Coordinates of C-alpha atoms and ligand atoms in Angstrom, one line a residue:
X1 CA -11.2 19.5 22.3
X2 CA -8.1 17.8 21.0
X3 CA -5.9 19.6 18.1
X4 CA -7.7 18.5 14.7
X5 CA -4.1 17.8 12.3
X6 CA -3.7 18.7 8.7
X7 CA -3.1 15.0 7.4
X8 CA -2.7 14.0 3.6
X9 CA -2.2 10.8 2.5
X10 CA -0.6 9.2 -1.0
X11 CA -1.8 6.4 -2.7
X12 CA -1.0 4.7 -6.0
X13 CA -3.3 6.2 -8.2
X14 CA -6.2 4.4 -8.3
X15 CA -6.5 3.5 -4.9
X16 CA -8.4 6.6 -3.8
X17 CA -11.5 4.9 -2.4
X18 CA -10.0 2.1 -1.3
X19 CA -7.7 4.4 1.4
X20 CA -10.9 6.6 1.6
X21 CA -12.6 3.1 3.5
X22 CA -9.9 2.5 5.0
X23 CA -9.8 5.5 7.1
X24 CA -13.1 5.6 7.7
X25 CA -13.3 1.9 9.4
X26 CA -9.9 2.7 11.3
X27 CA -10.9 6.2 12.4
X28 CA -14.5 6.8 12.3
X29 CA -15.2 10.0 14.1
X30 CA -11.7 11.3 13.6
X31 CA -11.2 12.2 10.2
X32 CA -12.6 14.9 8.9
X33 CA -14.2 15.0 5.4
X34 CA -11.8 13.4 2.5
X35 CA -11.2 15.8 0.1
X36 CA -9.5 14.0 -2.8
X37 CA -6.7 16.5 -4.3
X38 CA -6.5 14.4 -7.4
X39 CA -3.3 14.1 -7.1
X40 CA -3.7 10.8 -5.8
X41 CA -3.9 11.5 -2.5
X42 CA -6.5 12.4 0.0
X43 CA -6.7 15.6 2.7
X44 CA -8.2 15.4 5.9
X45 CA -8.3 17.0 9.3
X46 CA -7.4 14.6 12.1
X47 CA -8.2 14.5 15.4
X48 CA -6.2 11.6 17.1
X49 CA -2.9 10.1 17.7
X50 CA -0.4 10.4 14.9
X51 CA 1.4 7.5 15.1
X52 CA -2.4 5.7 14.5
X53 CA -1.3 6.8 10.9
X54 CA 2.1 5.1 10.6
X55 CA -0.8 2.0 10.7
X56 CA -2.6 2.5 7.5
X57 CA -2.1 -0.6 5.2
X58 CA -3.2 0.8 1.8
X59 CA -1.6 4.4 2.1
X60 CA 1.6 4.9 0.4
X61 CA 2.7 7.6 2.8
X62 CA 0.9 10.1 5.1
X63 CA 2.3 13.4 6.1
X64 CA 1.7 16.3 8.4
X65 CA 0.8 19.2 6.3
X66 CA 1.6 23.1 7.3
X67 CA -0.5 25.9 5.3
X68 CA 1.8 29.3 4.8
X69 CA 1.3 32.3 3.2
X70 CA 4.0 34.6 0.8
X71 CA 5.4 34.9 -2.4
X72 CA 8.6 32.8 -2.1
X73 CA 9.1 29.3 0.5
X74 CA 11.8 31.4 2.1
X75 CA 8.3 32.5 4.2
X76 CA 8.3 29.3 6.1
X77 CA 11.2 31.3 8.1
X78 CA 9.0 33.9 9.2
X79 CA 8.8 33.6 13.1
X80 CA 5.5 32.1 13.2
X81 CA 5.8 30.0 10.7
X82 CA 9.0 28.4 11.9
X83 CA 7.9 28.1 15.3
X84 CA 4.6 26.2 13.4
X85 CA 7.3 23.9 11.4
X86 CA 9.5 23.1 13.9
X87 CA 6.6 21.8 16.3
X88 CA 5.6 20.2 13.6
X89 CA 9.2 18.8 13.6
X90 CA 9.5 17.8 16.7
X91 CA 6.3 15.9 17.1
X92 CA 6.8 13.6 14.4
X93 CA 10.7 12.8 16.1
X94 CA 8.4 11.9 19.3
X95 CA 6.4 9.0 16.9
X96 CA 9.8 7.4 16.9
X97 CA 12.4 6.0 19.0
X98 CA 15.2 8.1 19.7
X99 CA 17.9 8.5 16.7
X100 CA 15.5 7.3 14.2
X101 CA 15.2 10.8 12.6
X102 CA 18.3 13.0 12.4
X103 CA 18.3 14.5 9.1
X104 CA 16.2 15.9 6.7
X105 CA 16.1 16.7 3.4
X106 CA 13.5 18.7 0.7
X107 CA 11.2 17.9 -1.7
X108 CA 10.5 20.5 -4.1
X109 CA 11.0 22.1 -7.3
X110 CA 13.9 23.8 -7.1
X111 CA 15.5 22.1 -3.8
X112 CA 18.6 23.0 -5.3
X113 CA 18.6 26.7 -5.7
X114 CA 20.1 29.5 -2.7
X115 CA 16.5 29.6 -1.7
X116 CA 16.4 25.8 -0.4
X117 CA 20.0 26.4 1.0
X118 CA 18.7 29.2 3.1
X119 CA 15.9 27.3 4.7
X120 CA 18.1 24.4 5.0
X121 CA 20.8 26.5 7.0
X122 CA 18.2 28.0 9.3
X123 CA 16.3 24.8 9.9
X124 CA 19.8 23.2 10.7
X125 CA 20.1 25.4 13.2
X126 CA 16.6 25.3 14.9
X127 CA 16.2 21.8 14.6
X128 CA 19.0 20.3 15.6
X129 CA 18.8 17.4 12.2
X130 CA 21.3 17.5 9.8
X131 CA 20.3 18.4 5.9
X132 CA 20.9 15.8 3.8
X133 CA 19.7 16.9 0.5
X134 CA 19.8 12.7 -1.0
X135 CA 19.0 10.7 2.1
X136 CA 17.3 12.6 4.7
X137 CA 15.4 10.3 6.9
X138 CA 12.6 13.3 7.5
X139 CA 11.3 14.5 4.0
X140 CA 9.9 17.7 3.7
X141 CA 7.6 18.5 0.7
X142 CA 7.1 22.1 -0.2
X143 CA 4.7 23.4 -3.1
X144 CA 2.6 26.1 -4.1
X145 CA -0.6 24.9 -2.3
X146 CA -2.8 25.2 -6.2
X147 CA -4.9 27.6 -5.1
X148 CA -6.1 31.0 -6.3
X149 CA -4.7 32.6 -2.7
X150 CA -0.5 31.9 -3.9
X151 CA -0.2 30.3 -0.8
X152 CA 2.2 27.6 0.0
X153 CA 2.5 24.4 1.7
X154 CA 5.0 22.0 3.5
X155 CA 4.0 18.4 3.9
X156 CA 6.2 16.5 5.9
X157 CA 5.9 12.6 5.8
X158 CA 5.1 11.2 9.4
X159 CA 7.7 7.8 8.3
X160 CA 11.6 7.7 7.6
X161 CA 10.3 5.3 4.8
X162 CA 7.3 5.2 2.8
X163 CA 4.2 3.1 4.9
X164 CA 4.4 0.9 1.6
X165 CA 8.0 -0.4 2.5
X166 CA 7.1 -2.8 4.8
X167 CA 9.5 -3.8 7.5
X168 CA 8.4 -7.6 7.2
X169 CA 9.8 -7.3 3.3
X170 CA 13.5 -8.9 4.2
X171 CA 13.7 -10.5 1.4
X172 CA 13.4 -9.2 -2.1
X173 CA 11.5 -11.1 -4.7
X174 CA 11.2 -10.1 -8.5
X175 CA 7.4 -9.4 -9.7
X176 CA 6.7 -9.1 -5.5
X177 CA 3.7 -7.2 -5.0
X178 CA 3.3 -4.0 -3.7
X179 CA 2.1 -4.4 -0.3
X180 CA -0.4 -1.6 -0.2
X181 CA -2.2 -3.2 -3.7
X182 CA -2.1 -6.2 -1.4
X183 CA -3.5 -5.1 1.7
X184 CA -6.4 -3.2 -1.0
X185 CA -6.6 -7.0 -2.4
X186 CA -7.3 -8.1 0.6
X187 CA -9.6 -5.7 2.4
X188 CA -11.7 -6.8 -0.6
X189 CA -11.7 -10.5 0.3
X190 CA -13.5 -8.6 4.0
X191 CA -11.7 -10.9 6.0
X192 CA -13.3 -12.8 9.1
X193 CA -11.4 -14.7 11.8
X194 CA -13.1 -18.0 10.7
X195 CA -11.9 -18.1 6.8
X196 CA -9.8 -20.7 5.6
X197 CA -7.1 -18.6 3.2
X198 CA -5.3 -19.8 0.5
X199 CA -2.6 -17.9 -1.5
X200 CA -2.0 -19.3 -4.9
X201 CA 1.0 -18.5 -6.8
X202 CA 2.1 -16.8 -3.4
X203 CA 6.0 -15.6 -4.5
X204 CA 7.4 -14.3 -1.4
X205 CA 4.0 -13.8 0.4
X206 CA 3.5 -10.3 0.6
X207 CA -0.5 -11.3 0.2
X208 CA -0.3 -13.9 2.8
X209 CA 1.8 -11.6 5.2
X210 CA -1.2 -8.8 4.8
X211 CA -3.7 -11.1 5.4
X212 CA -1.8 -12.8 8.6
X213 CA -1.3 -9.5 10.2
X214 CA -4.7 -8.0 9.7
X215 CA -6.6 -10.8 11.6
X216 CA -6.4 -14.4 12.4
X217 CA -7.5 -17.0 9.6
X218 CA -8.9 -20.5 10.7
X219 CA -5.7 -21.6 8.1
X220 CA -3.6 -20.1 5.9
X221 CA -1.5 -21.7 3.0
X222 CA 0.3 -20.6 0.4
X223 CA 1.4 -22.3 -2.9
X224 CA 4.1 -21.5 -5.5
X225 CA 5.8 -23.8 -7.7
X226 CA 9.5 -22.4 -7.2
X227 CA 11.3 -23.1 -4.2
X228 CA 13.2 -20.1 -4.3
X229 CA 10.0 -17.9 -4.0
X230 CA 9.0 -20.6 -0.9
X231 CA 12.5 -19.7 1.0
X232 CA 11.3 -15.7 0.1
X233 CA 8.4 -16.7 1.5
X234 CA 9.7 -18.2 4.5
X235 CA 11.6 -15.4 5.2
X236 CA 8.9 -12.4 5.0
X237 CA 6.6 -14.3 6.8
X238 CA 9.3 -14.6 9.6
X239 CA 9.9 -11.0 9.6
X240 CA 6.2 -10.2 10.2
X241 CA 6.0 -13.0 13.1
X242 CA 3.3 -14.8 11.7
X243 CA 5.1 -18.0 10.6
X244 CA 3.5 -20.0 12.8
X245 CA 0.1 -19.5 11.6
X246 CA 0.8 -19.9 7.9
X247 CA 1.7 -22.9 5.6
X248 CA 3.7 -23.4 2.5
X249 CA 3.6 -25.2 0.0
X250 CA 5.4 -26.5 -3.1
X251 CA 3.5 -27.1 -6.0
X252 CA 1.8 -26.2 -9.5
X253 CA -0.9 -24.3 -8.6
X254 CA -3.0 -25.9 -10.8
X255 CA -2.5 -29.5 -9.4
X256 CA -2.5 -29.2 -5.7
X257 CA -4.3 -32.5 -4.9
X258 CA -5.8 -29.7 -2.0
X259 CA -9.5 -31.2 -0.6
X260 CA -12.0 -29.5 -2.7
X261 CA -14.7 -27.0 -1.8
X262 CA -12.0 -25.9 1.1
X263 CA -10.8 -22.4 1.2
X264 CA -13.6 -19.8 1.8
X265 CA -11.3 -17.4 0.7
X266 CA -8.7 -17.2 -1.9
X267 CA -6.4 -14.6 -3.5
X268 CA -3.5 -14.4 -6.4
X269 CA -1.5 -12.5 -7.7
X270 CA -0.6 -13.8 -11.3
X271 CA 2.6 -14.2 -13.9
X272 CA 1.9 -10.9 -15.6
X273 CA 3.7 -12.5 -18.4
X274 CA 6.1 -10.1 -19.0
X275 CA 8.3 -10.1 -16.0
X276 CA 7.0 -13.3 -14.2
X277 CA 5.9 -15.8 -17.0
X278 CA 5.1 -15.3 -20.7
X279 CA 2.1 -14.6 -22.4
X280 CA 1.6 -18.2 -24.0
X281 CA 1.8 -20.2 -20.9
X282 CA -0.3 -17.6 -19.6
X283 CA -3.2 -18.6 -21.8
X284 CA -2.5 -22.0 -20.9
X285 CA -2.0 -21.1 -17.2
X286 CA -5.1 -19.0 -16.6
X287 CA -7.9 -21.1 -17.1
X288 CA -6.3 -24.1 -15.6
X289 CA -5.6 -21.9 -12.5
X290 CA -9.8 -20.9 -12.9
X291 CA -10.8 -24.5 -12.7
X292 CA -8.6 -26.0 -10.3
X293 CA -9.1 -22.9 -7.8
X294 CA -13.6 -23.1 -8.7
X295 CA -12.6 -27.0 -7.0
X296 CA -10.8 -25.6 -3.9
X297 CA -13.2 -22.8 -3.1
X298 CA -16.5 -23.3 -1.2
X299 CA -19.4 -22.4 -2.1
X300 CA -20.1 -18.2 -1.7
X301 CA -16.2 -18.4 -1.4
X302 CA -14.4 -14.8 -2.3
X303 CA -11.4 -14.5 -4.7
X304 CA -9.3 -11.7 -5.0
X305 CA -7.0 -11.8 -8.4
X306 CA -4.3 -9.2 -10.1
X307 CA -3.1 -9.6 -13.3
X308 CA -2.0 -6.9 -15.9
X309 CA -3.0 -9.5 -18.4
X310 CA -7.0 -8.2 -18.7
X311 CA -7.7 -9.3 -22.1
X312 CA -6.6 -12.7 -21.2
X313 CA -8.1 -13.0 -18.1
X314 CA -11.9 -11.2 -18.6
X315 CA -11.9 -14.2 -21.5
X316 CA -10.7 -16.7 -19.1
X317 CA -13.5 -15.2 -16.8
X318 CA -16.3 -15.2 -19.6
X319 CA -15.4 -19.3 -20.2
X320 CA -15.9 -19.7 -16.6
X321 CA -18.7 -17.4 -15.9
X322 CA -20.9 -20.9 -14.4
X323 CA -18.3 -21.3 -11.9
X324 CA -17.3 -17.5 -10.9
X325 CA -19.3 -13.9 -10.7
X326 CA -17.0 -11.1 -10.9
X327 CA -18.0 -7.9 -7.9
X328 CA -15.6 -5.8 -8.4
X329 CA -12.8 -4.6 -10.2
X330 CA -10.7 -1.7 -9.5
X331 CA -7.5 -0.7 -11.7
X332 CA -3.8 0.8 -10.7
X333 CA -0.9 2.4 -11.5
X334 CA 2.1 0.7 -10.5
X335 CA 5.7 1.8 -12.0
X336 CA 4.2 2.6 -15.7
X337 CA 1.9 -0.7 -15.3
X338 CA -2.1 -0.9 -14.8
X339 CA -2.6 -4.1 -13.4
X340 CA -5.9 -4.6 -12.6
X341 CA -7.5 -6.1 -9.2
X342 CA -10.7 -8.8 -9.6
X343 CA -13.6 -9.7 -6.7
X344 CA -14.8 -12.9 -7.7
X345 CA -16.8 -15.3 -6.0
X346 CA -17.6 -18.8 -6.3
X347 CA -21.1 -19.6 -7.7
Ligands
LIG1 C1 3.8 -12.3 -9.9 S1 4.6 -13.6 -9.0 C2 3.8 -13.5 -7.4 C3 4.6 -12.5 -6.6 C4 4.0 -12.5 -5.2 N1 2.7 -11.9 -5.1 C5 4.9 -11.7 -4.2 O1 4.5 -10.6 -3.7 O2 6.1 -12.1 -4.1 C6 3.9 -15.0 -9.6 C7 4.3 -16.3 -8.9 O3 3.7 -17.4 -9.6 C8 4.5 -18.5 -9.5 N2 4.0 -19.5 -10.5 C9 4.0 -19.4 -11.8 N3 3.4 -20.5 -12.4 C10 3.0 -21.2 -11.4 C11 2.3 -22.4 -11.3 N4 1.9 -23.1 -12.3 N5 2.0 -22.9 -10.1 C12 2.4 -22.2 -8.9 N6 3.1 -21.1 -8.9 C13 3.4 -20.6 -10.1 C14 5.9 -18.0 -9.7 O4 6.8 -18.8 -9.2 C15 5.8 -16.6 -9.0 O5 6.3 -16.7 -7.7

């Protein structure tokens, strides 16, 4: 019987359930049960390769976690407990190529205080990493693990980066997405190998990318009205080797001149009128972008939508309740925003 793993996952609060499916479709039979910490994240033993992790599209960051008893963190330098962290180490340095993780640094309360130092000295010396308390490549969480035993707990994150910072994501885009809201977007859409995929007001295509690299459309476009987010575009789709299988182009979204009754699947992310956009074209914007997306789609077609503009845009969809049904909603927290994400489909 293969070693079951102490795994928990991050997610942008809100997103819960949506990682929750996500595991279970990528690793039915080897996840344990989720237990949801509510601390936006999720807890699971995992029985499997490790690096199948690094994979998931909607979590923000997964990490190895290692249960340890005593009053103080200085415990994690008990014998058996470093031995159990510095396996722990050393299997996540074997996920990547050589040199990719050489130093680590804390996260914890307190990471600053002659306790930390200690642990960092010791594990300097065992591990062979260097401690580097700003930008260590291997991060190390350690808390009190909330429960009535006083134990303690060190999570340490499987990725140099967060899984969120995508390595497609070369070029920087104000209002981008964030590419696990994305990839949530469009597991929603429940994306088939025959849909024709459009991506309105695509910016630097971080919806189009997630949907490219997840399976194969029958087409793919996407449409934005400023060149500058077209050469973004161009550029991240690049990255993530899918160029070939995606179009752009460069127009108002709500006069393409696209054939009607197309796309069998569509998905935008919208001017959220305070960075991207203002609220009065917005009011303008939204129900022209309704109408002229009700012509592209085909009949039963799925839409998935984001806008932190909900008043707006649940009246938009109550004017244009003959031409789409909402299924689903789900709402985010994003960097002290709450956008909120919309199923639609086409009537
Ligand atoms: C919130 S940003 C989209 C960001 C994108 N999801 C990304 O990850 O980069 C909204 C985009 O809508 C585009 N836009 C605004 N009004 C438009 C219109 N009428 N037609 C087409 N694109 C429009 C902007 O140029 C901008 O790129």
């Amino acid at each position: 019987m293969p070693e079951a793993w102490d795994v928990e996952c991050d997610v942008l609060p809100g997103m819960e359930a949506i990682l929750a499916r996500e595991l279970r479709r990528c690793f039915r039979g080897r996840v344990g049960q989720l237990a949801d910490t509510g601390r936006a994240s999720l807890r699971f033993a995992y029985q499997g390769p490790l690096s199948d992790l690094i994979g998931l599209r909607t979590a923000h960051a997964a990490y190895l976690g290692l249960a340890f008893s005593g009053r103080r963190p200085t415990a994690l330098l008990g014998n058996q407990n470093l031995r159990a962290l510095l396996e722990r180490i050393q299997v996540i340095r074997q996920l990547h190529p050589p040199g990719t993780l050489c130093t680590f640094r804390f996260g914890a309360a307190g990471r600053d205080t002659s306790t930390f130092r200690r642990l960092a000295t010791e594990l300097e010396a065992q591990s062979g990493l260097r401690h580097d308390p700003d930008d260590g490549e291997l991060l190390i969480r350690i808390r009190p693990n909330g429960r009535p035993d006083d134990g303690w707990e060190a999570l340490l994150r499987l990725s140099p980066r967060p899984l969120s910072t995508r390595a497609w994501r070369v070029a920087n885009y104000p209002g981008a997405l964030n590419a696990t809201i994305a990839a949530a977007m469009i597991d929603l859409t429940q994306p088939r190998p025959d849909d024709r995929f459009i991506n309105l007001m695509c910016g630097s295509a971080t919806l189009l990318v997630e949907r490219l690299l997840l399976c194969r459309t029958a087409e793919a476009l996407g449409v934005d009205i400023s060149g500058e987010a077209l050469d973004a575009a161009r550029a991240n789709l690049a990255a993530a080797g899918v160029a070939r299988s995606a179009r752009l182009m460069e127009s108002d979204a709500v006069l393409t001149g696209l054939d009607m009754a197309r796309y069998t699947v569509l998905c935008a992310d919208l001017p959220y009128g305070n960075l991207v956009g203002s609220h009065r074209e917005n009011s303008v914007l939204y129900p022209m972008l309704m109408e002229e997306a009700a012509r592209m789609a085909a009949p039963g077609a799925r839409f998935a939508v984001i806008t932190h503009e909900i008043r707006l845009f649940d009246a938009t969809l109550d004017d244009a309740r003959k031409l789409w049904q909402p299924e689903r909603t789900f709402r985010v927290f994003q960097g002290g925003q709450r956008p909120q994400v919309y199923l639609l489909r086409r009537k």
